[in-house]
Amino acid sequence: MFLELDGHGPHYSQLTRAMKSAILSGRLVAGARLPPTRALAEELGVSRITVLTAYEQLRAEGYIVGRVGSGSYVSTSRAEPMPPQQAPSRSITPLTRYAKRARQLVDWSIPARHRDRRLDMQYGRPQVNPTLGTLWGRELAWAATHTRLEYSNVQGLPVLREQICDHLARRRGIRTSPDRILIVSGTQQAITLASRVLLDEGDEVAIEEPHYFSAWQQFGAHGASLLAIPTDQEGLVCSALPKQAPRLVMVTPSHQFPAGPTLSMARRQELLRYARIGSCWIMEDDYDGELRYESPPLPALRALDDDDRVIYVGTYSKVMFGALRLGYMVLPEVLCDDFINAKYLCDRGSPAVQQAALAHFMENGGFDRHLRFMTKELNSRRRELIAGLQQHAGDRVRIADAHAGMHITVWLSAYDHAQVDALIADAHERGLGLYSIAPHYQKPPDVPGLILGYCGLSKAQLHEATQLFGECLDAIDAAARELSPTRRRRA
Ligand SMILES: Cc1ncc(COP(=O)(O)O)c(C=O)c1O
């Protein structure tokens, strides 16, 4: 098999890159059988572990699939690894108010990412640990033979809820008990359940500006009246919350999504006070609070909540992978029964085999090891990205607070929105997938910004990506110099 290794970095990542390029260029067609790992290792003069690791990484990213006993094949579904991208049929008028609102809110063009770009900086592709596929396969196999196959506990397997309590106490400062935990299919379902339990049509929900647009869509489709509350360097501006408290405030305190700041301790106290006085609920979306670098995490909002008003939501989509569709809620005591009822009516409980596999992975220490690996790896990619931005973009971008998670937000105050749109289009042409922060705002921000996801690219790729980014900025600067002086960069 003809594969050209580029000589940069460890052998397994060279091989992964070479195979990806063969697949993307069509040299390896969908459905093609890959050589057995031993044979390829001999042919390339590398160890079999190197080939196994590369195959594992390709499998995790959806480039190849493995068939037990018959080897690995180029994936036939690689073209659509994400949710369906086609707009739903518009052939009938919507039959319900929900369907009508959902049509208005769900914009299928937003997730139409630049997945086909060689260097895609899409946020939230957590294929960081190349061994996770193998580890997870083992856990699933174990769980399949150790799980009772009848309908399981609606609230979630007790063993998983116990593991989550232990984990939350150790890592997030939250003391809770398994009877307060509800296992859900990710944050998305937590929001759906919260809408059903807490909101009638027209009830108010305060949400950060900028925000996680899926949360906006979910609440909006349910018929909530949404209030966009500004954020600044300390997170949610609590003083901008309305005098009359809404039913719910949705926040991302550990790492404001997508702008980056951590909700300061003073603001945390202010928000809790507000909820107590106004008798409203807070939903704490701790989507990547586990992934913290350099500065220690603040305790979760839930850990400071003496009034039992915070609904804490954790997800395995970032720390494991999105396709797992598992997350959990820590519920205020008085809301437990209503949420469990809603979960029962929704799907009778999340898949038990996956829950058992996850509980076992947590119990035997595999999850903690994986988390340590991920944190270390992501931190080194984050540093590479920051160093690359400093080198190639310099003062043309301002890097926002970047101490957590899987993405960095950069602001381009010296450019206008049209210039940044042109920059994105140009980057796309050059094989670099960049994403504007604008879709996460209800009203476009004054200053254009980009969300740079760094979990889907290796350090070498990040270096190359920042170099390309710098070249795209140079091109925009050159175009501005040729245009009228008013379009010129202010710097
Ligand atoms: C702010 C935020 N919350 C939660 C999630 C995870 O959602 P889910 O658990 O439904 O996959 C994401 C994923 O992109 C996110 O960006």
Short mmCIF file of C-alpha atoms and ligand atoms in Angstrom, two decimals:
data_model
loop_
_atom_site.label_atom_id
_atom_site.label_comp_id
_atom_site.label_asym_id
_atom_site.label_seq_id
_atom_site.Cartn_x
_atom_site.Cartn_y
_atom_site.Cartn_z
CA MET A 1 0.00 0.00 0.00
CA PHE A 2 1.46 3.39 -0.97
CA LEU A 3 1.59 5.72 2.02
CA GLU A 4 3.92 8.66 2.43
CA LEU A 5 4.81 9.49 6.03
CA ASP A 6 5.70 13.16 6.50
CA GLY A 7 8.33 12.63 9.21
CA HIS A 8 6.66 15.02 11.71
CA GLY A 9 5.81 13.76 15.20
CA PRO A 10 5.22 10.23 16.41
CA HIS A 11 4.88 7.43 13.84
CA TYR A 12 1.25 6.73 14.69
CA SER A 13 0.18 10.32 13.97
CA GLN A 14 2.21 10.35 10.72
CA LEU A 15 0.43 7.18 9.68
CA THR A 16 -2.98 8.54 10.75
CA ARG A 17 -2.40 11.65 8.64
CA ALA A 18 -1.18 9.70 5.64
CA MET A 19 -4.23 7.42 5.73
CA LYS A 20 -6.65 10.31 6.20
CA SER A 21 -5.17 12.04 3.22
CA ALA A 22 -5.46 8.82 1.16
CA ILE A 23 -9.13 8.54 2.17
CA LEU A 24 -9.97 12.20 1.60
CA SER A 25 -8.25 12.29 -1.77
CA GLY A 26 -10.17 9.18 -2.84
CA ARG A 27 -7.10 6.96 -3.23
CA LEU A 28 -8.67 4.72 -0.60
CA VAL A 29 -12.33 4.45 -1.58
CA ALA A 30 -15.32 3.91 0.71
CA GLY A 31 -15.62 0.24 1.62
CA ALA A 32 -11.98 -0.59 0.74
CA ARG A 33 -10.36 -3.17 3.00
CA LEU A 34 -7.29 -1.93 4.85
CA PRO A 35 -4.24 -4.17 5.13
CA PRO A 36 -3.99 -6.27 8.32
CA THR A 37 -2.10 -4.34 10.99
CA ARG A 38 0.75 -6.84 11.14
CA ALA A 39 1.25 -6.77 7.38
CA LEU A 40 1.19 -2.97 7.19
CA ALA A 41 3.61 -2.68 10.13
CA GLU A 42 6.06 -4.97 8.34
CA GLU A 43 5.65 -3.12 5.07
CA LEU A 44 6.29 0.29 6.66
CA GLY A 45 8.95 -0.90 9.08
CA VAL A 46 7.06 0.34 12.16
CA SER A 47 5.73 -1.51 15.19
CA ARG A 48 2.31 -3.14 15.10
CA ILE A 49 1.25 -0.92 18.05
CA THR A 50 1.88 2.10 15.83
CA VAL A 51 -0.48 0.74 13.19
CA LEU A 52 -3.08 -0.32 15.77
CA THR A 53 -3.04 3.15 17.33
CA ALA A 54 -3.43 4.84 13.95
CA TYR A 55 -6.34 2.55 13.04
CA GLU A 56 -7.93 3.28 16.40
CA GLN A 57 -7.69 7.02 15.85
CA LEU A 58 -9.15 6.70 12.34
CA ARG A 59 -11.97 4.57 13.72
CA ALA A 60 -12.70 7.11 16.48
CA GLU A 61 -12.95 9.87 13.88
CA GLY A 62 -15.24 7.82 11.64
CA TYR A 63 -12.80 7.37 8.75
CA ILE A 64 -12.76 3.60 9.04
CA VAL A 65 -14.92 0.88 10.55
CA GLY A 66 -13.82 -2.44 12.03
CA ARG A 67 -15.57 -5.70 11.36
CA VAL A 68 -14.92 -8.38 13.94
CA GLY A 69 -12.89 -11.17 12.38
CA SER A 70 -12.66 -9.53 8.98
CA GLY A 71 -10.48 -6.48 9.43
CA SER A 72 -10.92 -2.74 8.94
CA TYR A 73 -12.59 -0.94 6.05
CA VAL A 74 -12.82 2.65 4.85
CA SER A 75 -16.08 3.97 6.22
CA THR A 76 -18.94 4.36 3.80
CA SER A 77 -20.72 6.80 6.11
CA ARG A 78 -17.79 9.20 6.48
CA ALA A 79 -19.63 11.75 4.41
CA GLU A 80 -22.26 12.22 7.13
CA PRO A 81 -20.83 11.61 10.59
CA MET A 82 -22.79 14.55 12.02
CA PRO A 83 -26.53 15.00 12.55
CA PRO A 84 -28.64 15.12 9.37
CA GLN A 85 -27.69 18.23 7.47
CA GLN A 86 -30.64 18.50 5.12
CA ALA A 87 -33.43 20.91 5.76
CA PRO A 88 -36.62 19.10 6.68
CA SER A 89 -39.29 18.95 4.02
CA ARG A 90 -41.41 22.09 3.77
CA SER A 91 -44.19 20.33 1.91
CA ILE A 92 -46.92 20.79 4.55
CA THR A 93 -47.66 23.62 6.90
CA PRO A 94 -46.54 22.77 10.43
CA LEU A 95 -49.24 20.92 12.33
CA THR A 96 -48.47 22.21 15.80
CA ARG A 97 -47.17 25.39 17.39
CA TYR A 98 -44.10 23.38 18.45
CA ALA A 99 -43.39 22.25 14.88
CA LYS A 100 -43.84 25.80 13.64
CA ARG A 101 -41.44 27.25 16.20
CA ALA A 102 -38.93 24.45 15.60
CA ARG A 103 -38.94 25.22 11.86
CA GLN A 104 -38.19 28.84 12.60
CA LEU A 105 -35.44 28.05 15.10
CA VAL A 106 -33.57 25.13 13.63
CA ASP A 107 -31.25 26.49 11.01
CA TRP A 108 -29.66 23.55 9.25
CA SER A 109 -27.16 25.76 7.56
CA ILE A 110 -25.38 26.47 10.88
CA PRO A 111 -24.03 22.98 11.43
CA ALA A 112 -23.14 22.72 7.74
CA ARG A 113 -19.53 22.75 8.81
CA HIS A 114 -16.34 22.77 6.83
CA ARG A 115 -15.83 19.09 7.64
CA ASP A 116 -14.35 18.57 4.24
CA ARG A 117 -11.56 21.02 5.03
CA ARG A 118 -8.16 19.51 5.70
CA LEU A 119 -7.69 21.61 8.85
CA ASP A 120 -11.11 21.90 10.46
CA MET A 121 -11.21 24.03 13.61
CA GLN A 122 -14.73 23.01 14.46
CA TYR A 123 -15.32 23.14 18.19
CA GLY A 124 -16.14 19.97 20.08
CA ARG A 125 -14.60 17.07 18.19
CA PRO A 126 -13.24 15.14 21.16
CA GLN A 127 -11.19 12.49 19.38
CA VAL A 128 -8.16 13.12 21.53
CA ASN A 129 -7.35 9.79 23.12
CA PRO A 130 -6.46 7.31 20.37
CA THR A 131 -7.00 4.32 22.66
CA LEU A 132 -10.50 5.29 23.77
CA GLY A 133 -12.21 3.22 21.07
CA THR A 134 -10.47 0.03 22.21
CA LEU A 135 -11.03 0.78 25.90
CA TRP A 136 -14.68 1.56 25.31
CA GLY A 137 -15.15 -1.57 23.18
CA ARG A 138 -13.89 -3.68 26.09
CA GLU A 139 -16.21 -1.98 28.54
CA LEU A 140 -19.19 -2.46 26.24
CA ALA A 141 -18.39 -6.14 25.78
CA TRP A 142 -18.14 -6.54 29.55
CA ALA A 143 -21.36 -4.62 30.12
CA ALA A 144 -23.31 -6.58 27.51
CA THR A 145 -22.83 -9.75 29.51
CA HIS A 146 -23.32 -8.13 32.93
CA THR A 147 -26.49 -6.14 32.36
CA ARG A 148 -30.02 -7.35 32.92
CA LEU A 149 -31.80 -6.97 29.64
CA GLU A 150 -35.25 -5.94 30.82
CA TYR A 151 -36.23 -2.26 31.13
CA SER A 152 -33.93 -0.71 33.68
CA ASN A 153 -34.30 1.95 36.35
CA VAL A 154 -35.77 5.13 34.80
CA GLN A 155 -33.56 7.33 36.93
CA GLY A 156 -30.42 5.52 35.76
CA LEU A 157 -28.44 2.51 36.98
CA PRO A 158 -27.73 2.93 40.72
CA VAL A 159 -24.10 1.90 40.20
CA LEU A 160 -23.57 4.73 37.69
CA ARG A 161 -25.31 7.26 39.91
CA GLU A 162 -23.04 6.24 42.78
CA GLN A 163 -19.95 6.67 40.62
CA ILE A 164 -21.17 10.11 39.54
CA CYS A 165 -21.67 11.20 43.16
CA ASP A 166 -18.15 10.09 44.00
CA HIS A 167 -16.76 11.87 40.95
CA LEU A 168 -18.65 15.10 41.65
CA ALA A 169 -17.44 15.20 45.24
CA ARG A 170 -13.82 14.69 44.21
CA ARG A 171 -13.69 16.91 41.16
CA ARG A 172 -16.45 19.53 41.34
CA GLY A 173 -16.94 20.00 45.09
CA ILE A 174 -20.57 18.85 44.86
CA ARG A 175 -21.95 16.72 47.67
CA THR A 176 -25.04 14.85 46.60
CA SER A 177 -26.62 11.41 46.78
CA PRO A 178 -27.64 8.93 44.04
CA ASP A 179 -31.34 9.60 44.61
CA ARG A 180 -30.80 13.18 43.38
CA ILE A 181 -29.13 12.10 40.14
CA LEU A 182 -31.04 11.57 36.92
CA ILE A 183 -29.22 9.99 33.98
CA VAL A 184 -30.21 11.64 30.69
CA SER A 185 -29.22 11.50 27.03
CA GLY A 186 -26.93 14.51 27.25
CA THR A 187 -27.50 18.17 28.00
CA GLN A 188 -29.96 18.35 25.15
CA GLN A 189 -32.37 16.05 26.94
CA ALA A 190 -31.78 17.80 30.26
CA ILE A 191 -33.02 21.01 28.61
CA THR A 192 -36.02 19.23 27.12
CA LEU A 193 -37.00 17.81 30.50
CA ALA A 194 -36.47 21.17 32.20
CA SER A 195 -38.74 22.79 29.60
CA ARG A 196 -41.46 20.23 30.24
CA VAL A 197 -41.23 20.34 34.02
CA LEU A 198 -40.61 24.04 34.60
CA LEU A 199 -42.13 25.97 31.71
CA ASP A 200 -45.46 26.63 30.15
CA GLU A 201 -45.56 28.46 26.83
CA GLY A 202 -44.62 32.10 27.38
CA ASP A 203 -42.70 31.53 30.63
CA GLU A 204 -39.44 33.42 30.76
CA VAL A 205 -35.94 31.93 30.58
CA ALA A 206 -32.86 34.12 30.96
CA ILE A 207 -29.94 32.93 28.89
CA GLU A 208 -26.43 34.27 28.43
CA GLU A 209 -25.54 36.42 25.44
CA PRO A 210 -23.63 34.85 23.71
CA HIS A 211 -25.06 31.43 24.40
CA TYR A 212 -25.15 27.78 23.41
CA PHE A 213 -27.49 28.04 20.43
CA SER A 214 -28.91 24.54 20.97
CA ALA A 215 -30.21 25.68 24.36
CA TRP A 216 -31.80 28.72 22.76
CA GLN A 217 -33.42 26.49 20.14
CA GLN A 218 -34.71 23.98 22.68
CA PHE A 219 -36.30 26.52 25.01
CA GLY A 220 -37.57 28.54 22.07
CA ALA A 221 -39.18 25.52 20.39
CA HIS A 222 -40.93 24.77 23.67
CA GLY A 223 -42.44 28.25 23.56
CA ALA A 224 -40.37 29.93 26.27
CA SER A 225 -39.90 33.65 26.14
CA LEU A 226 -36.13 34.09 26.00
CA LEU A 227 -34.24 36.99 27.58
CA ALA A 228 -30.65 37.45 26.40
CA ILE A 229 -28.55 38.70 29.34
CA PRO A 230 -25.13 40.20 28.54
CA THR A 231 -21.87 38.65 29.73
CA ASP A 232 -18.50 40.31 30.33
CA GLN A 233 -15.06 39.34 31.66
CA GLU A 234 -16.69 37.95 34.83
CA GLY A 235 -19.39 35.97 33.04
CA LEU A 236 -23.12 36.69 33.33
CA VAL A 237 -23.86 40.31 34.23
CA CYS A 238 -26.26 39.56 37.09
CA SER A 239 -27.25 43.21 37.49
CA ALA A 240 -28.78 43.01 33.99
CA LEU A 241 -31.24 40.31 35.06
CA PRO A 242 -34.83 41.58 35.20
CA LYS A 243 -36.28 42.81 38.51
CA GLN A 244 -39.06 40.29 38.21
CA ALA A 245 -37.16 37.00 38.12
CA PRO A 246 -37.79 34.65 35.16
CA ARG A 247 -38.71 31.02 35.82
CA LEU A 248 -35.20 29.83 34.94
CA VAL A 249 -31.70 31.22 34.40
CA MET A 250 -29.41 29.12 32.20
CA VAL A 251 -25.66 29.61 32.75
CA THR A 252 -22.26 28.09 31.90
CA PRO A 253 -20.29 29.22 34.99
CA SER A 254 -17.12 27.12 34.57
CA HIS A 255 -16.40 28.33 31.06
CA GLN A 256 -18.89 30.74 29.55
CA PHE A 257 -19.96 29.29 26.25
CA PRO A 258 -18.71 30.35 23.81
CA ALA A 259 -16.90 33.53 24.92
CA GLY A 260 -14.72 31.87 27.58
CA PRO A 261 -14.77 33.67 30.96
CA THR A 262 -15.32 31.92 34.26
CA LEU A 263 -18.20 33.25 36.35
CA SER A 264 -16.47 35.11 39.18
CA MET A 265 -17.09 34.17 42.81
CA ALA A 266 -18.83 37.50 43.45
CA ARG A 267 -21.19 36.92 40.52
CA ARG A 268 -21.86 33.35 41.65
CA GLN A 269 -22.98 34.65 45.04
CA GLU A 270 -25.02 37.40 43.37
CA LEU A 271 -26.78 34.91 41.09
CA LEU A 272 -27.61 32.55 43.95
CA ARG A 273 -28.99 35.48 45.95
CA TYR A 274 -31.07 36.56 42.97
CA ALA A 275 -32.53 33.07 42.59
CA ARG A 276 -33.35 32.88 46.28
CA ILE A 277 -35.07 36.27 46.40
CA GLY A 278 -36.88 35.80 43.08
CA SER A 279 -37.70 32.10 43.67
CA CYS A 280 -36.35 31.11 40.29
CA TRP A 281 -34.35 28.07 39.19
CA ILE A 282 -30.82 28.07 37.82
CA MET A 283 -29.59 25.56 35.27
CA GLU A 284 -25.82 25.11 35.48
CA ASP A 285 -24.47 23.68 32.23
CA ASP A 286 -21.05 22.28 33.21
CA TYR A 287 -20.28 20.95 29.73
CA ASP A 288 -16.47 21.09 29.97
CA GLY A 289 -15.77 22.03 33.59
CA GLU A 290 -13.55 18.94 33.92
CA LEU A 291 -11.07 20.28 31.40
CA ARG A 292 -9.29 23.03 33.25
CA TYR A 293 -5.71 24.17 32.63
CA GLU A 294 -3.26 26.26 34.64
CA SER A 295 -5.76 27.87 37.00
CA PRO A 296 -7.69 25.69 39.47
CA PRO A 297 -11.46 25.42 38.89
CA LEU A 298 -13.86 27.36 41.08
CA PRO A 299 -16.36 25.13 42.87
CA ALA A 300 -19.45 24.46 40.79
CA LEU A 301 -22.38 26.80 41.40
CA ARG A 302 -24.28 23.80 42.69
CA ALA A 303 -21.61 23.31 45.38
CA LEU A 304 -22.35 26.81 46.74
CA ASP A 305 -26.10 26.48 46.59
CA ASP A 306 -27.60 26.35 50.09
CA ASP A 307 -31.15 26.90 48.85
CA ASP A 308 -31.35 23.93 46.50
CA ARG A 309 -32.19 26.07 43.49
CA VAL A 310 -29.46 24.90 41.09
CA ILE A 311 -30.10 22.13 38.56
CA TYR A 312 -26.62 20.93 37.68
CA VAL A 313 -26.11 19.31 34.27
CA GLY A 314 -23.03 17.27 33.37
CA THR A 315 -22.39 15.59 30.02
CA TYR A 316 -20.09 12.86 28.73
CA SER A 317 -20.18 14.35 25.24
CA LYS A 318 -16.96 16.29 25.77
CA VAL A 319 -14.99 14.11 28.16
CA MET A 320 -15.93 10.91 26.30
CA PHE A 321 -17.62 11.43 22.91
CA GLY A 322 -20.82 12.98 21.59
CA ALA A 323 -22.26 9.79 20.10
CA LEU A 324 -22.46 8.28 23.60
CA ARG A 325 -25.49 10.46 24.38
CA LEU A 326 -25.15 10.21 28.15
CA GLY A 327 -25.24 12.96 30.72
CA TYR A 328 -26.75 13.55 34.13
CA MET A 329 -28.61 16.06 36.22
CA VAL A 330 -28.25 16.79 39.92
CA LEU A 331 -31.75 17.82 40.92
CA PRO A 332 -33.16 19.96 43.71
CA GLU A 333 -35.04 17.64 46.06
CA VAL A 334 -38.48 19.12 45.37
CA LEU A 335 -38.10 18.66 41.62
CA CYS A 336 -36.88 15.04 41.60
CA ASP A 337 -40.25 13.33 41.14
CA ASP A 338 -41.37 15.65 38.34
CA PHE A 339 -38.14 15.20 36.41
CA ILE A 340 -38.21 11.42 36.83
CA ASN A 341 -41.82 11.39 35.58
CA ALA A 342 -40.81 13.46 32.56
CA LYS A 343 -37.90 11.12 31.83
CA TYR A 344 -40.20 8.11 32.12
CA LEU A 345 -42.67 9.65 29.69
CA CYS A 346 -39.88 10.62 27.34
CA ASP A 347 -37.98 7.32 26.92
CA ARG A 348 -38.30 5.11 30.05
CA GLY A 349 -34.62 5.57 30.83
CA SER A 350 -31.30 5.78 29.04
CA PRO A 351 -29.66 2.67 27.52
CA ALA A 352 -28.58 0.35 30.33
CA VAL A 353 -25.64 -1.36 28.61
CA GLN A 354 -23.91 1.98 27.95
CA GLN A 355 -24.61 3.08 31.52
CA ALA A 356 -23.14 -0.16 32.91
CA ALA A 357 -20.08 0.18 30.67
CA LEU A 358 -19.54 3.76 31.83
CA ALA A 359 -19.99 2.85 35.51
CA HIS A 360 -17.45 0.04 35.12
CA PHE A 361 -15.01 2.36 33.33
CA MET A 362 -15.32 4.85 36.20
CA GLU A 363 -15.08 2.15 38.85
CA ASN A 364 -11.91 0.53 37.50
CA GLY A 365 -10.07 3.85 37.16
CA GLY A 366 -10.06 3.84 33.34
CA PHE A 367 -12.17 7.00 33.16
CA ASP A 368 -9.86 8.97 35.45
CA ARG A 369 -6.82 7.83 33.46
CA HIS A 370 -8.53 8.83 30.24
CA LEU A 371 -9.42 12.21 31.72
CA ARG A 372 -5.82 12.81 32.80
CA PHE A 373 -4.57 11.89 29.35
CA MET A 374 -7.11 14.15 27.68
CA THR A 375 -6.39 17.11 29.93
CA LYS A 376 -2.66 16.83 29.32
CA GLU A 377 -3.05 16.39 25.58
CA LEU A 378 -5.61 19.17 25.20
CA ASN A 379 -3.49 21.51 27.25
CA SER A 380 -0.50 20.95 25.00
CA ARG A 381 -2.66 21.52 21.90
CA ARG A 382 -4.10 24.66 23.48
CA ARG A 383 -0.58 26.00 24.13
CA GLU A 384 0.43 25.21 20.57
CA LEU A 385 -2.59 27.11 19.28
CA ILE A 386 -1.93 30.12 21.48
CA ALA A 387 1.76 30.17 20.54
CA GLY A 388 0.85 29.87 16.85
CA LEU A 389 -1.69 32.68 17.10
CA GLN A 390 0.83 34.91 18.84
CA GLN A 391 3.41 34.16 16.19
CA HIS A 392 1.24 34.42 13.06
CA ALA A 393 -1.64 36.72 14.01
CA GLY A 394 0.09 38.86 16.65
CA ASP A 395 -1.90 41.83 17.84
CA ARG A 396 -4.45 41.40 15.08
CA VAL A 397 -6.42 39.08 17.37
CA ARG A 398 -7.23 39.24 21.07
CA ILE A 399 -7.32 35.83 22.71
CA ALA A 400 -10.10 35.61 25.30
CA ASP A 401 -9.70 33.82 28.64
CA ALA A 402 -8.53 30.39 27.51
CA HIS A 403 -8.05 28.28 30.64
CA ALA A 404 -10.58 25.56 30.02
CA GLY A 405 -12.32 23.35 27.54
CA MET A 406 -11.65 22.54 23.91
CA HIS A 407 -11.87 25.88 22.17
CA ILE A 408 -10.47 29.37 22.26
CA THR A 409 -12.38 32.47 21.33
CA VAL A 410 -10.51 35.21 19.52
CA TRP A 411 -11.77 38.72 18.89
CA LEU A 412 -10.82 40.68 15.82
CA SER A 413 -11.62 44.22 16.90
CA ALA A 414 -9.55 45.76 14.10
CA TYR A 415 -11.82 44.25 11.44
CA ASP A 416 -15.49 44.55 10.57
CA HIS A 417 -17.95 41.68 10.15
CA ALA A 418 -17.72 41.71 6.35
CA GLN A 419 -13.94 41.41 6.53
CA VAL A 420 -14.16 38.49 8.94
CA ASP A 421 -16.74 36.77 6.71
CA ALA A 422 -14.31 37.19 3.83
CA LEU A 423 -11.52 35.82 6.01
CA ILE A 424 -13.60 32.72 6.80
CA ALA A 425 -14.42 32.20 3.12
CA ASP A 426 -10.78 32.62 2.12
CA ALA A 427 -9.63 30.22 4.86
CA HIS A 428 -12.18 27.72 3.62
CA GLU A 429 -10.70 27.91 0.13
CA ARG A 430 -7.26 27.24 1.56
CA GLY A 431 -8.41 24.15 3.46
CA LEU A 432 -8.88 25.76 6.88
CA GLY A 433 -12.30 25.50 8.55
CA LEU A 434 -12.95 28.59 10.72
CA TYR A 435 -16.19 29.40 12.59
CA SER A 436 -17.70 32.73 13.50
CA ILE A 437 -19.02 33.32 17.00
CA ALA A 438 -21.97 35.29 15.53
CA PRO A 439 -24.52 32.38 15.38
CA HIS A 440 -24.26 32.17 19.17
CA TYR A 441 -25.57 35.71 19.54
CA GLN A 442 -29.12 36.83 19.30
CA LYS A 443 -27.87 40.14 17.90
CA PRO A 444 -24.46 40.18 16.16
CA PRO A 445 -21.69 41.26 18.56
CA ASP A 446 -20.08 44.68 18.11
CA VAL A 447 -16.73 43.04 17.52
CA PRO A 448 -16.40 40.02 15.21
CA GLY A 449 -14.99 36.88 16.77
CA LEU A 450 -14.06 33.31 15.95
CA ILE A 451 -14.39 30.09 17.91
CA LEU A 452 -11.25 28.05 17.34
CA GLY A 453 -11.71 24.40 18.30
CA TYR A 454 -8.40 22.68 18.98
CA CYS A 455 -9.42 19.17 19.92
CA GLY A 456 -9.77 17.80 16.39
CA LEU A 457 -6.25 18.73 15.25
CA SER A 458 -2.80 17.51 16.27
CA LYS A 459 -0.12 19.96 17.41
CA ALA A 460 1.54 19.88 14.01
CA GLN A 461 -1.79 20.58 12.33
CA LEU A 462 -2.52 23.41 14.75
CA HIS A 463 0.81 24.95 13.90
CA GLU A 464 -0.03 24.75 10.22
CA ALA A 465 -3.54 26.06 10.86
CA THR A 466 -2.28 29.19 12.63
CA GLN A 467 0.23 29.81 9.85
CA LEU A 468 -2.61 29.65 7.31
CA PHE A 469 -4.74 31.84 9.55
CA GLY A 470 -1.96 34.46 9.58
CA GLU A 471 -1.79 34.29 5.77
CA CYS A 472 -5.56 34.81 5.52
CA LEU A 473 -5.26 37.86 7.78
CA ASP A 474 -2.44 39.18 5.57
CA ALA A 475 -4.72 38.79 2.55
CA ILE A 476 -7.53 40.72 4.26
CA ASP A 477 -5.09 43.45 5.27
CA ALA A 478 -3.78 43.69 1.71
CA ALA A 479 -7.33 43.88 0.33
CA ALA A 480 -8.17 46.61 2.85
CA ARG A 481 -5.12 48.63 1.80
CA GLU A 482 -6.28 48.51 -1.80
CA LEU A 483 -9.82 49.56 -0.88
CA SER A 484 -10.85 52.93 0.48
CA PRO A 485 -9.08 54.10 3.65
CA THR A 486 -12.31 53.61 5.65
CA ARG A 487 -12.01 49.82 5.26
CA ARG A 488 -8.41 49.88 6.39
CA ARG A 489 -7.48 48.03 9.54
CA ARG A 490 -7.41 50.45 12.43
CA ALA A 491 -4.23 49.01 13.99
C1 LIG B 1 -22.48 24.78 26.01
C2 LIG B 1 -22.68 23.33 25.75
N1 LIG B 1 -23.38 22.60 26.61
C3 LIG B 1 -23.57 21.28 26.41
C4 LIG B 1 -23.06 20.64 25.32
C5 LIG B 1 -23.26 19.16 25.16
O1 LIG B 1 -24.52 18.80 24.77
P1 LIG B 1 -24.92 17.28 24.78
O2 LIG B 1 -24.63 16.77 26.17
O3 LIG B 1 -26.38 17.27 24.47
O4 LIG B 1 -24.11 16.58 23.75
C6 LIG B 1 -22.34 21.36 24.39
C7 LIG B 1 -21.83 20.69 23.19
O5 LIG B 1 -21.45 21.21 22.20
C8 LIG B 1 -22.13 22.74 24.61
O6 LIG B 1 -21.42 23.47 23.76
#
